[in-house]
Coordinates of C-alpha atoms in Angstrom, one line a residue:
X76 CA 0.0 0.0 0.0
X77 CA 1.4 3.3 -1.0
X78 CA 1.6 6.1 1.1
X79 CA 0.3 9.5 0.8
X80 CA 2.7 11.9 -1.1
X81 CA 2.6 14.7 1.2
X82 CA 3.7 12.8 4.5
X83 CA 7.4 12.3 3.9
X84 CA 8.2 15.9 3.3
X85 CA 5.9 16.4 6.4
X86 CA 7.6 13.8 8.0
X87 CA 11.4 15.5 7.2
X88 CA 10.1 19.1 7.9
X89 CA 9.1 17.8 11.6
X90 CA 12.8 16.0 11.9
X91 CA 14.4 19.2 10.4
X92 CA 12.5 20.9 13.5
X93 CA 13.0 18.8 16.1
X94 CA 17.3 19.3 15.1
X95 CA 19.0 21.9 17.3
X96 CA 20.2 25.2 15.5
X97 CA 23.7 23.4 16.0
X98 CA 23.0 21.2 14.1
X99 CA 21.2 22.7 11.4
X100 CA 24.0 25.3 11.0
X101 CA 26.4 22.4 10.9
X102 CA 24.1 20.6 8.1
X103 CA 23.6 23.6 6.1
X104 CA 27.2 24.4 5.6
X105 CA 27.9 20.5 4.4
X106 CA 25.3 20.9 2.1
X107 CA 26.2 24.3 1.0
X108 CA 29.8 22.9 0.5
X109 CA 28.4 19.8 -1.1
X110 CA 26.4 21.8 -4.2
X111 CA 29.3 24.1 -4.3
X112 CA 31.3 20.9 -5.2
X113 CA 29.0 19.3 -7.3
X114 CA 28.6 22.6 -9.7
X115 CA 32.6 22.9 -9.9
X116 CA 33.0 19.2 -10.8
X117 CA 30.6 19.5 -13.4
X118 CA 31.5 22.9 -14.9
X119 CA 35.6 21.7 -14.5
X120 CA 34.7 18.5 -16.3
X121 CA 32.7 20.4 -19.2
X122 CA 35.4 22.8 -19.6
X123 CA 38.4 19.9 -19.0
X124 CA 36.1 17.4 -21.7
X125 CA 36.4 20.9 -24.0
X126 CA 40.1 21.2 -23.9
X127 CA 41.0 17.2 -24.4
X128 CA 38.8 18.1 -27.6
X129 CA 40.4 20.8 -29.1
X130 CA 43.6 19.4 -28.0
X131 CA 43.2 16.1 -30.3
X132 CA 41.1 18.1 -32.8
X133 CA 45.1 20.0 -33.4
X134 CA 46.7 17.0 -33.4
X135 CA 44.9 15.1 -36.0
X136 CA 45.1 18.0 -38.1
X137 CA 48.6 18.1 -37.7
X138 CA 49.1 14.2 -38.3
X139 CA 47.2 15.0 -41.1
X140 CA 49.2 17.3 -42.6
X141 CA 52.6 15.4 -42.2
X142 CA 50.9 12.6 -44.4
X143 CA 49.8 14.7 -47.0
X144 CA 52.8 15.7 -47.3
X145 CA 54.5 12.4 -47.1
X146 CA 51.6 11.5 -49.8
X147 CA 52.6 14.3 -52.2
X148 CA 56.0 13.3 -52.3
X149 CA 55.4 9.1 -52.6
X150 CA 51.7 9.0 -53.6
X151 CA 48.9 7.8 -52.1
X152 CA 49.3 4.2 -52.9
X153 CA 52.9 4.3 -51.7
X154 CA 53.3 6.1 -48.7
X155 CA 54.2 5.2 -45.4
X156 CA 52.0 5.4 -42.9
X157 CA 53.2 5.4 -39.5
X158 CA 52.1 3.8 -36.4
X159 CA 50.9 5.4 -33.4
X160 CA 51.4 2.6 -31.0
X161 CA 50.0 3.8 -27.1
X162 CA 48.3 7.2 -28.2
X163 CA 45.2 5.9 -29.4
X164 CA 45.4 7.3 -33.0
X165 CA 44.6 5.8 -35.9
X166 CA 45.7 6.1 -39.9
X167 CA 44.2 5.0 -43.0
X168 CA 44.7 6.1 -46.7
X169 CA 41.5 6.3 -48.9
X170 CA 43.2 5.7 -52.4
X171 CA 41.1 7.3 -55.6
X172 CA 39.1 4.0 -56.5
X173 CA 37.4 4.3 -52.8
X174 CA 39.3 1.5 -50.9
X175 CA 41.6 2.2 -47.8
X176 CA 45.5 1.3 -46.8
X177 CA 46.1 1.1 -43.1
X178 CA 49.3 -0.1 -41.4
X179 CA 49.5 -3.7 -41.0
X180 CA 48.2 -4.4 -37.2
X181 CA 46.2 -1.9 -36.8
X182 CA 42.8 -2.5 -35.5
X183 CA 40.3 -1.7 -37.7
X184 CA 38.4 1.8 -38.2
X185 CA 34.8 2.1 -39.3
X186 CA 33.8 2.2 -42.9
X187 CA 34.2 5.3 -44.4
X188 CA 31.5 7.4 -44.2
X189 CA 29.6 9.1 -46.9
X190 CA 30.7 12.5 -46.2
X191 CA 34.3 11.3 -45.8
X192 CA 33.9 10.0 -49.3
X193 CA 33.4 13.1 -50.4
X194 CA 36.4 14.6 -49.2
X195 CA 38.5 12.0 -50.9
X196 CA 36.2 12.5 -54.2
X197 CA 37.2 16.3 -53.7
X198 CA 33.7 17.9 -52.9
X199 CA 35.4 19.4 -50.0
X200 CA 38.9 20.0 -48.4
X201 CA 38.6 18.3 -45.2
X202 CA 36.2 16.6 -42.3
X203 CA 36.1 16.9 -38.6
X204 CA 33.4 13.6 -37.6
X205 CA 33.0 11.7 -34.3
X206 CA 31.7 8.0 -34.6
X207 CA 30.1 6.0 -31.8
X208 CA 29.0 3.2 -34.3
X209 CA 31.4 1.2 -32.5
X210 CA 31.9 0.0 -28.8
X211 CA 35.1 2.7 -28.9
X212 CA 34.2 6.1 -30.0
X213 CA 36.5 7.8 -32.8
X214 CA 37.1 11.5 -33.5
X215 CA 37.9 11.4 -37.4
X216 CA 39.9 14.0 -39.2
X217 CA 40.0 13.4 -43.3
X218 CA 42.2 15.8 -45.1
X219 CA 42.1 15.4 -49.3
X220 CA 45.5 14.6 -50.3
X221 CA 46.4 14.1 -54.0
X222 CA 43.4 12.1 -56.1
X223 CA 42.1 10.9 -52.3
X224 CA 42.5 11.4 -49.1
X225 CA 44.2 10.8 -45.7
X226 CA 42.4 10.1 -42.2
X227 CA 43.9 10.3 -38.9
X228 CA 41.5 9.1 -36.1
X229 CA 41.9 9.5 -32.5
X230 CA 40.2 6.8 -30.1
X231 CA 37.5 8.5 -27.6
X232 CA 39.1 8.0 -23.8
X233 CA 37.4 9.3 -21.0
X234 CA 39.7 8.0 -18.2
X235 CA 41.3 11.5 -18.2
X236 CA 37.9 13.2 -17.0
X237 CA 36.6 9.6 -15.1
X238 CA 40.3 10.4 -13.2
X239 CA 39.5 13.9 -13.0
X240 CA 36.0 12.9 -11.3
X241 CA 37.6 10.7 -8.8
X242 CA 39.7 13.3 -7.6
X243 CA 37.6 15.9 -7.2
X244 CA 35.0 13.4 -5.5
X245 CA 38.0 12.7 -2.8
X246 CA 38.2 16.1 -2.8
X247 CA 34.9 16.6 -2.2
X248 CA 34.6 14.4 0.6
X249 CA 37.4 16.3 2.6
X250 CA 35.7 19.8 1.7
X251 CA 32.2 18.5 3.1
X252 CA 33.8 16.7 6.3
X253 CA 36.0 19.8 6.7
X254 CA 33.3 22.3 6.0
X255 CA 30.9 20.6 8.5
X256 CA 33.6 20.5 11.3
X257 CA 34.6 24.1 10.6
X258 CA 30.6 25.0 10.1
X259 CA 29.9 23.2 13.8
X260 CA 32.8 24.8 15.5
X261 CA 32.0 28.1 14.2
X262 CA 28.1 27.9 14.9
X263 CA 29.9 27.0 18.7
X264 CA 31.4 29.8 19.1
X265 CA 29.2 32.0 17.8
X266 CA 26.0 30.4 19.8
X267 CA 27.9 30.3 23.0
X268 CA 26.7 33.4 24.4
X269 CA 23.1 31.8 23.2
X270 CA 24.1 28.7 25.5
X271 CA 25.2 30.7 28.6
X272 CA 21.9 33.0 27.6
X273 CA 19.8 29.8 28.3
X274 CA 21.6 28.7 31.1
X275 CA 20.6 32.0 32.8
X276 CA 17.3 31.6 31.9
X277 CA 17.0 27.9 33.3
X278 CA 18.6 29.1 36.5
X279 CA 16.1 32.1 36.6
X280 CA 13.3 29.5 36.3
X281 CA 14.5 27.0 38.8
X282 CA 15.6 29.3 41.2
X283 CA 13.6 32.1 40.8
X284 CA 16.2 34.5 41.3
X285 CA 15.7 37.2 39.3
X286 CA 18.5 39.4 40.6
X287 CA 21.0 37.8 38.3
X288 CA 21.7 39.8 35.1
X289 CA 23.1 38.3 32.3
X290 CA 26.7 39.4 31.4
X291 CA 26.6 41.7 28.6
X292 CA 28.9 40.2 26.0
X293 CA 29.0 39.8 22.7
X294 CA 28.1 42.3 19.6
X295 CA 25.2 42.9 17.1
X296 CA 22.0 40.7 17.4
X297 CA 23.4 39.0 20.6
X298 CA 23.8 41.8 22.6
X299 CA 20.6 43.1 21.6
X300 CA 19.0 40.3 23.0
X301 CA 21.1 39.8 26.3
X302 CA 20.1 43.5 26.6
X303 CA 16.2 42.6 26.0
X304 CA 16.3 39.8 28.6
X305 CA 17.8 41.8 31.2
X306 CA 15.4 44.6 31.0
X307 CA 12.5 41.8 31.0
X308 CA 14.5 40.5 34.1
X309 CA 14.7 44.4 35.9
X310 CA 10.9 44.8 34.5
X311 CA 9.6 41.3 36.4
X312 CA 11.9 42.7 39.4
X313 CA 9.9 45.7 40.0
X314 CA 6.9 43.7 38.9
X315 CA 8.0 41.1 42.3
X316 CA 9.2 44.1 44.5
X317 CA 5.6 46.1 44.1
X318 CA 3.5 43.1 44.0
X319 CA 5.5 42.5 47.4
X320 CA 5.2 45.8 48.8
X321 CA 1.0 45.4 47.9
X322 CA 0.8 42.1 49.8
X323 CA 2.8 43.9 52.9
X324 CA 1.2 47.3 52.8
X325 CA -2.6 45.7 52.5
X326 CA -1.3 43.2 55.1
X327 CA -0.7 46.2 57.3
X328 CA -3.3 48.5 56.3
X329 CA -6.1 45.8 56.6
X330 CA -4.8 44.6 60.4
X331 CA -6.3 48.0 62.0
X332 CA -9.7 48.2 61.0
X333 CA -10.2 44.2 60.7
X334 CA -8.7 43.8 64.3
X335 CA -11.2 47.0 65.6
X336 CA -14.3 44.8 63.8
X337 CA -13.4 41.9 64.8
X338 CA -12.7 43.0 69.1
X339 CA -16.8 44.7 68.4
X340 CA -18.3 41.5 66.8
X341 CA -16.9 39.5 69.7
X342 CA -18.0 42.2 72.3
X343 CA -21.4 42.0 70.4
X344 CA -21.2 38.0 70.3
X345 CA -20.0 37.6 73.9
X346 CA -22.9 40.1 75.7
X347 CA -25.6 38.3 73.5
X348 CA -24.4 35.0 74.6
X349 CA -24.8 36.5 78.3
X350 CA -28.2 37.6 77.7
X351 CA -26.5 41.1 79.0
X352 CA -26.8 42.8 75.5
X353 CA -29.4 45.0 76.7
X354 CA -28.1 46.0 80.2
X355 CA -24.9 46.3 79.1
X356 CA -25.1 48.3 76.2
X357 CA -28.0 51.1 76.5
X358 CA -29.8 51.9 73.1
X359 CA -27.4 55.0 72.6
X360 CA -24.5 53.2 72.5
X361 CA -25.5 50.0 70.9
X362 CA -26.0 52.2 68.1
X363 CA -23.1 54.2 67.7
X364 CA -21.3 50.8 68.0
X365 CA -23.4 49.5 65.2
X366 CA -22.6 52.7 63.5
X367 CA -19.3 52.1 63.8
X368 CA -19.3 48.6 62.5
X369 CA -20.9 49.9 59.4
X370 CA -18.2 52.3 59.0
X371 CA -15.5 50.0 60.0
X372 CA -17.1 47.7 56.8
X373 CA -17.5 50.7 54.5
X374 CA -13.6 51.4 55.0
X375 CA -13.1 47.7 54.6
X376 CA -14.5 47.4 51.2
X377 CA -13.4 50.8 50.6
X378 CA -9.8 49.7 50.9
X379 CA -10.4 46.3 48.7
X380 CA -11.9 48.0 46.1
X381 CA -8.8 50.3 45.7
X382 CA -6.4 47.0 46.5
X383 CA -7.8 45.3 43.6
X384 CA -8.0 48.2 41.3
X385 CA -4.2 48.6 41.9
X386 CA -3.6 45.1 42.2
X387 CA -4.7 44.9 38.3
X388 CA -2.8 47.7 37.3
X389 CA -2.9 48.9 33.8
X390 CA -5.2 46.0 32.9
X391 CA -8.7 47.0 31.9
X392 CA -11.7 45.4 29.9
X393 CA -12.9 49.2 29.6
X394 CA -11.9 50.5 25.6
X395 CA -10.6 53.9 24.6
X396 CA -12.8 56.3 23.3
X397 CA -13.4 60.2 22.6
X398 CA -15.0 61.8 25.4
X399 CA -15.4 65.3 26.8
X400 CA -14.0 65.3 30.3
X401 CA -16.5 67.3 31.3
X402 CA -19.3 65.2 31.5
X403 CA -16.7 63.1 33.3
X404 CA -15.4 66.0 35.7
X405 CA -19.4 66.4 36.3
X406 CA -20.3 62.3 37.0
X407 CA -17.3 62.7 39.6
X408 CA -19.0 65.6 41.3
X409 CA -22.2 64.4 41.5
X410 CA -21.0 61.2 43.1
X411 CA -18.8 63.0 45.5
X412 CA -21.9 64.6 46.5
X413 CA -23.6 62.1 47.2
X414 CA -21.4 60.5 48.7
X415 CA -20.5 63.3 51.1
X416 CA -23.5 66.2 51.5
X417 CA -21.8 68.3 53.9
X418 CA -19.3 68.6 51.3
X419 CA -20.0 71.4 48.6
X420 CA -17.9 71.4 44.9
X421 CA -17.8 74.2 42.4
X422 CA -17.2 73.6 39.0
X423 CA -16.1 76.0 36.8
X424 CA -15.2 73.9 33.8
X425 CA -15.7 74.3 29.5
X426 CA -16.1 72.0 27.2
X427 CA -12.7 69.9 26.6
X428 CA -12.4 66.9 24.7
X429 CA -9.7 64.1 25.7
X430 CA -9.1 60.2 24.1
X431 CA -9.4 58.0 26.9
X432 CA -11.3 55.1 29.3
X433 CA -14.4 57.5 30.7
X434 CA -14.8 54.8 34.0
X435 CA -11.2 55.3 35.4
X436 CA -10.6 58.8 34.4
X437 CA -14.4 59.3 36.4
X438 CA -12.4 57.3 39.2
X439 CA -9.6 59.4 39.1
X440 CA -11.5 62.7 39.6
X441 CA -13.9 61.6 42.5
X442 CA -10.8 60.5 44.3
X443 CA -9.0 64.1 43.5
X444 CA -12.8 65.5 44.6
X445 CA -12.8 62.9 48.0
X446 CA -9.4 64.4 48.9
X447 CA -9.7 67.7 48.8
X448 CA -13.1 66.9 50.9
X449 CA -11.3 65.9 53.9
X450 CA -9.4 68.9 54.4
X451 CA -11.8 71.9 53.4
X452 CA -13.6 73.7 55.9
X453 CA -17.3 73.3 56.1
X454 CA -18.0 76.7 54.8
X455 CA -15.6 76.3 51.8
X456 CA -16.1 74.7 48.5
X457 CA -14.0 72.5 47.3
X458 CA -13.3 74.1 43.7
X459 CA -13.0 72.3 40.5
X460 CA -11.5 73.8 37.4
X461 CA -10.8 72.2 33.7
X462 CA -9.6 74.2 30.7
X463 CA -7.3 73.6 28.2
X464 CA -3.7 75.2 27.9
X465 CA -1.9 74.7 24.5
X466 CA -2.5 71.3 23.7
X467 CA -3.1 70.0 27.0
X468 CA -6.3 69.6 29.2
X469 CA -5.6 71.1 32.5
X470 CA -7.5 70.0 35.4
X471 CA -7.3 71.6 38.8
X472 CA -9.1 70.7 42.2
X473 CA -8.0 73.0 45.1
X474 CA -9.6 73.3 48.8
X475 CA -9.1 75.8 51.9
X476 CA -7.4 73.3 54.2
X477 CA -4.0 73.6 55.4
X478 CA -2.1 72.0 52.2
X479 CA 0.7 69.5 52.5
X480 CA 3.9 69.8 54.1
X481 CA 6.6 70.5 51.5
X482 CA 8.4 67.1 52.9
X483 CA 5.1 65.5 52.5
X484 CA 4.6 66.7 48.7
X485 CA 7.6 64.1 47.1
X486 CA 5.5 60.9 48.3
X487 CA 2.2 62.2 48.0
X488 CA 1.1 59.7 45.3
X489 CA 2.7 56.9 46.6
X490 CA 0.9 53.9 47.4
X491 CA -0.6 54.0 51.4
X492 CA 1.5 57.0 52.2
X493 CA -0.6 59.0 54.7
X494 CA 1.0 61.8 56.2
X495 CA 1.2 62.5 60.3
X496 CA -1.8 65.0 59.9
X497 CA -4.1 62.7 58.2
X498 CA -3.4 59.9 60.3
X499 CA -6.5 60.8 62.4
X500 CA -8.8 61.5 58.9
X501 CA -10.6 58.1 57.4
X502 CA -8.9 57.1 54.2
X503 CA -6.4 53.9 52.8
X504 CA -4.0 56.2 51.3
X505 CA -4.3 55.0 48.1
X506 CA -7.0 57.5 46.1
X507 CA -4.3 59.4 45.2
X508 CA -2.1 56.7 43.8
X509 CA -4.8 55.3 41.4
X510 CA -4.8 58.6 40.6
X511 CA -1.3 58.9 39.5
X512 CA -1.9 55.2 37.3
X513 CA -4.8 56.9 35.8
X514 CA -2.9 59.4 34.5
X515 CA 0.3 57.7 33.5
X516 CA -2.2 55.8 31.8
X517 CA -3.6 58.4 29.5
X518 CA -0.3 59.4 28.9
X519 CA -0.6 62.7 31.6
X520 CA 1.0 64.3 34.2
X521 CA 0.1 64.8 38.0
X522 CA 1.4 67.2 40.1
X523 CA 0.4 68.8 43.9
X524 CA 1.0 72.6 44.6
X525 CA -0.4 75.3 46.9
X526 CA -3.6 76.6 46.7
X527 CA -4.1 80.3 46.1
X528 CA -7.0 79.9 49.0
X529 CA -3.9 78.2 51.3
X530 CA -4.8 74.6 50.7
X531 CA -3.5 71.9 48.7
X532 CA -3.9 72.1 44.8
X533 CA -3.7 69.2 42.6
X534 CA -3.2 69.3 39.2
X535 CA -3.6 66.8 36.2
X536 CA -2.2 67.7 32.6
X537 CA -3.5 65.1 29.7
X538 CA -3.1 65.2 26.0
X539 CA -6.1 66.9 24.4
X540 CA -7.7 65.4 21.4
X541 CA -9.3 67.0 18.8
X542 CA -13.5 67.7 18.8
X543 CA -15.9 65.4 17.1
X544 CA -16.9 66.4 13.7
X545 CA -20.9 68.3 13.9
X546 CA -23.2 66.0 13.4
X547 CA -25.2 68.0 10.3
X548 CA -29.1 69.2 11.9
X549 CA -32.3 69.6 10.0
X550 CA -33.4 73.0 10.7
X551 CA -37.1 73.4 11.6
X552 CA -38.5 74.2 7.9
X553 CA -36.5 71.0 6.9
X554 CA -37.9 68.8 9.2
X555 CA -41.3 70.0 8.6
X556 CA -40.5 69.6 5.2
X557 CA -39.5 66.0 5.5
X558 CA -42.9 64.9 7.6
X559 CA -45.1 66.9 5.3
X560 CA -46.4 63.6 3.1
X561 CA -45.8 63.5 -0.2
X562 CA -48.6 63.2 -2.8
X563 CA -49.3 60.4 -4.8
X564 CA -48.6 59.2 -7.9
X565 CA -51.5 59.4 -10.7
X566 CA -53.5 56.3 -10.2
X567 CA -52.0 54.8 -7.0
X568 CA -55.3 55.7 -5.0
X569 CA -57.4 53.4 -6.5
X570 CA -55.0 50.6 -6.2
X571 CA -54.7 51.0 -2.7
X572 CA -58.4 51.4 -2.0
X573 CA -58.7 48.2 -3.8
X574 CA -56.1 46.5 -2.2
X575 CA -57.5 47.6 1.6
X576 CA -61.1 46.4 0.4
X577 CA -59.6 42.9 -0.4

């Protein structure tokens, strides 16, 4: 049973993949060497075949000649014709009644051929033929001479090109071997730093040490790529140490207020289980304990919420899209309010037009909007500006609280930094951080300042995008002009009368 013709190239592309680049290198220069070898032999035998040609093509010629001349002096029928014994040529006189002399021993030619005839009848001077009638090839020269004609014949040999071919097949041999050795040693060397690369890697991945850089050696392509891995390697370092820092700073952060619910819920648990709930705790206080339960679980889902918005960093289902940030700057402030009554926001803010993801930009400005909350005075607003300078979108949200320390002001975005003062203020310190990751998301800038009003002012630059294109109106005659029906053709009355009696 035959197999299918398309498996055994499948079959030797899958070996040729499964081969290390070692060894394909290695095989590639054998076989490179190998056709290079093969086309010399053949164009050195063509052109060595040429020259044995033309070299016994001049000496049957000049044979030829000497036994013209010979033939001129004695005649046709007389003169001697010499033996070539061990070069492989042949003589024979072609007398005017169309038979031959040849020197006694000599082997035998083939019959004289018609166009040879000719010759020796004087149609023409001379005759360069080959014959292969035989089991031996000739190459035949006939010369006239006199009433007839001379012919000097040269026996085909091939052993000088069948020697040639041997040789240059040893020859071969010794360039392939060689060329393989010299093509494996040289695709060592060069893929050593490729070998020490994948060493690193494979003790990166067993010991999980990603503190060990790769040695930068090498030129070109390879130091390219040892550069690449090691800034992979410093990128998943940072990745480790913040993912770290995360896991110890919500470790931290969630101890307090998990340790203050926990010490209530027992209290609660342990009077109930007394049946002392009542006399123990009056009404008043059993419900500013409950009260602060339900803030102690408000800040606790608070805080997850913002862990597991940083946790997933710049990943985000939500799609970019053009959006006027004021609509956004406006969600945020109604939320805020909301949120926090007794807390009044201003806007003063025109029409500006960003590309970005509406939900976390929203985010962004309720936590600037929450902020500024916690430090402005009842009977201040907590103002919030947006305009656009050059080609950036400038938003500002200021308050009349005291404003941040200027030793404060360097870590202010970082991630559960709280400083002394606002130690006492509810909060996870970590609003303003998923502010700064909103920004650097978009591509913008965040910076903290004083406030002209002697509070803190923070301030967000992003890259402004261009305006939608007007979407074209109907004016009022149009439109009217559009529902106005149109009359009907001649005829089509009728028809539809008909049609609605049916």
């Amino acid at each position: 049973m035959s197999r299918p013709a398309g498996r055994e190239p499948r079959r030797l592309t899958r070996w040729w993949r499964r081969r290390s680049l070692r060894s394909r290198l290695t095989v590639i220069a054998a076989t490179a060497i190998a056709v290079s070898v093969f086309v010399a032999f053949q164009v050195a035998s063509q052109l060595l075949g040429w020259e044995l040609q033309d070299s016994a093509k001049s000496q049957l010629r000049a044979d030829s000649r000497v036994l013209v001349t010979n033939a001129q002096r004695a005649g046709l029928a007389q003169v001697q014709l010499p033996p070539y014994p061990g070069s492989g040529r042949l003589v024979r006189v072609i007398l005017p009644d169309g038979s031959t002399r040849t020197p006694a021993g000599q082997p035998a030619l083939p019959p004289v051929s018609e166009h040879a005839g000719r010759v020796a009848q004087g149609a023409s001077a001379d005759l360069m033929e080959s014959n292969d009638s035989d089991e031996d090839g000739y190459l035949i020269y006939t010369l006239r001479a006199g009433d007839g004609a001379v012919q000097v014949a040269q026996v085909a040999d091939d052993s000088p090109i069948n020697q040639f071919g041997f040789g240059m097949l040893l020859i071969g041999l010794l360039c392939v071997v060689g060329g393989a050795l010299v093509g494996r040693t040289v695709a060592r060397t060069g893929l050593a730093p490729i070998d020490r690369l994948t060493a690193a890697a494979v003790h990166v991945a067993h010991t999980r040490d990603l503190d060990a850089d790769i040695p930068d050696e090498g030129g070109g392509e390879i130091r390219r790529l040892i550069q690449s891995i090691n800034d992979m390697l410093a990128a998943l370092r940072d990745s480790r140490r913040a993912q770290r820092l995360l896991a110890e700073d919500a470790a931290h952060e969630l101890k307090t207020p998990l340790t203050s619910l926990r010490l209530n819920v027992e209290l609660l648990i342990r009077l109930d289980r007394r049946g002392t709930l009542d006399s123990a705790l009056p009404a008043e206080s059993r419900t500013r304990l409950l009260n602060d339960l339900g803030a102690q679980v408000a800040e606790l889902s608070t805080l997850v919420a913002e862990l597991t918005d940083l946790a997933r960093g710049d990943v985000s289902d939500e799609n970019t899209e053009l959006l006027d940030l004021a609509d956004v700057v406006a969600a945020a402030a109604t939320r805020a309010r909301s949120r926090t009554p007794d807390v009044e926001v201003a806007l003063d803010v025109t029409s500006v037009w960003v590309s970005g993801r509406p939900a976390a930009l929203e985010r962004a400005v309720l936590n600037l909007i929450d902020n500024a909350g916690k430090w402005s005075p009842a009977d201040q607003p907590v103002q919030v500006r947006l305009r656009t300078e050059g080609a950036s979108v400038v938003l500002e949200v200021d308050d009349a609280g005291p404003g941040i320390d200027a030793a404060d002001v360097p870590r202010v975005f970082d991630r559960f930094y709280r400083a002394d003062s606002a130690r006492a203020l509810p909060g996870s310190g970590l609003g303003l951080s998923i502010v700064q990751r909103v920004v650097d998301a978009h591509g913008g800038l965040a910076t903290v300042a004083r406030s002209a009003r002697g509070g803190a002012l923070l301030r967000v630059d992003l890259p402004a995008a261009a305006p939608p294109a007007p979407i074209a109106r109907l004016t009022a005659q149009e439109d009217t002009a559009m529902r106005r029906p149109q009359p009907r053709p001649h005829g089509s009355g009728p028809k539809s009368d008909s049609r609605r009696a049916l």
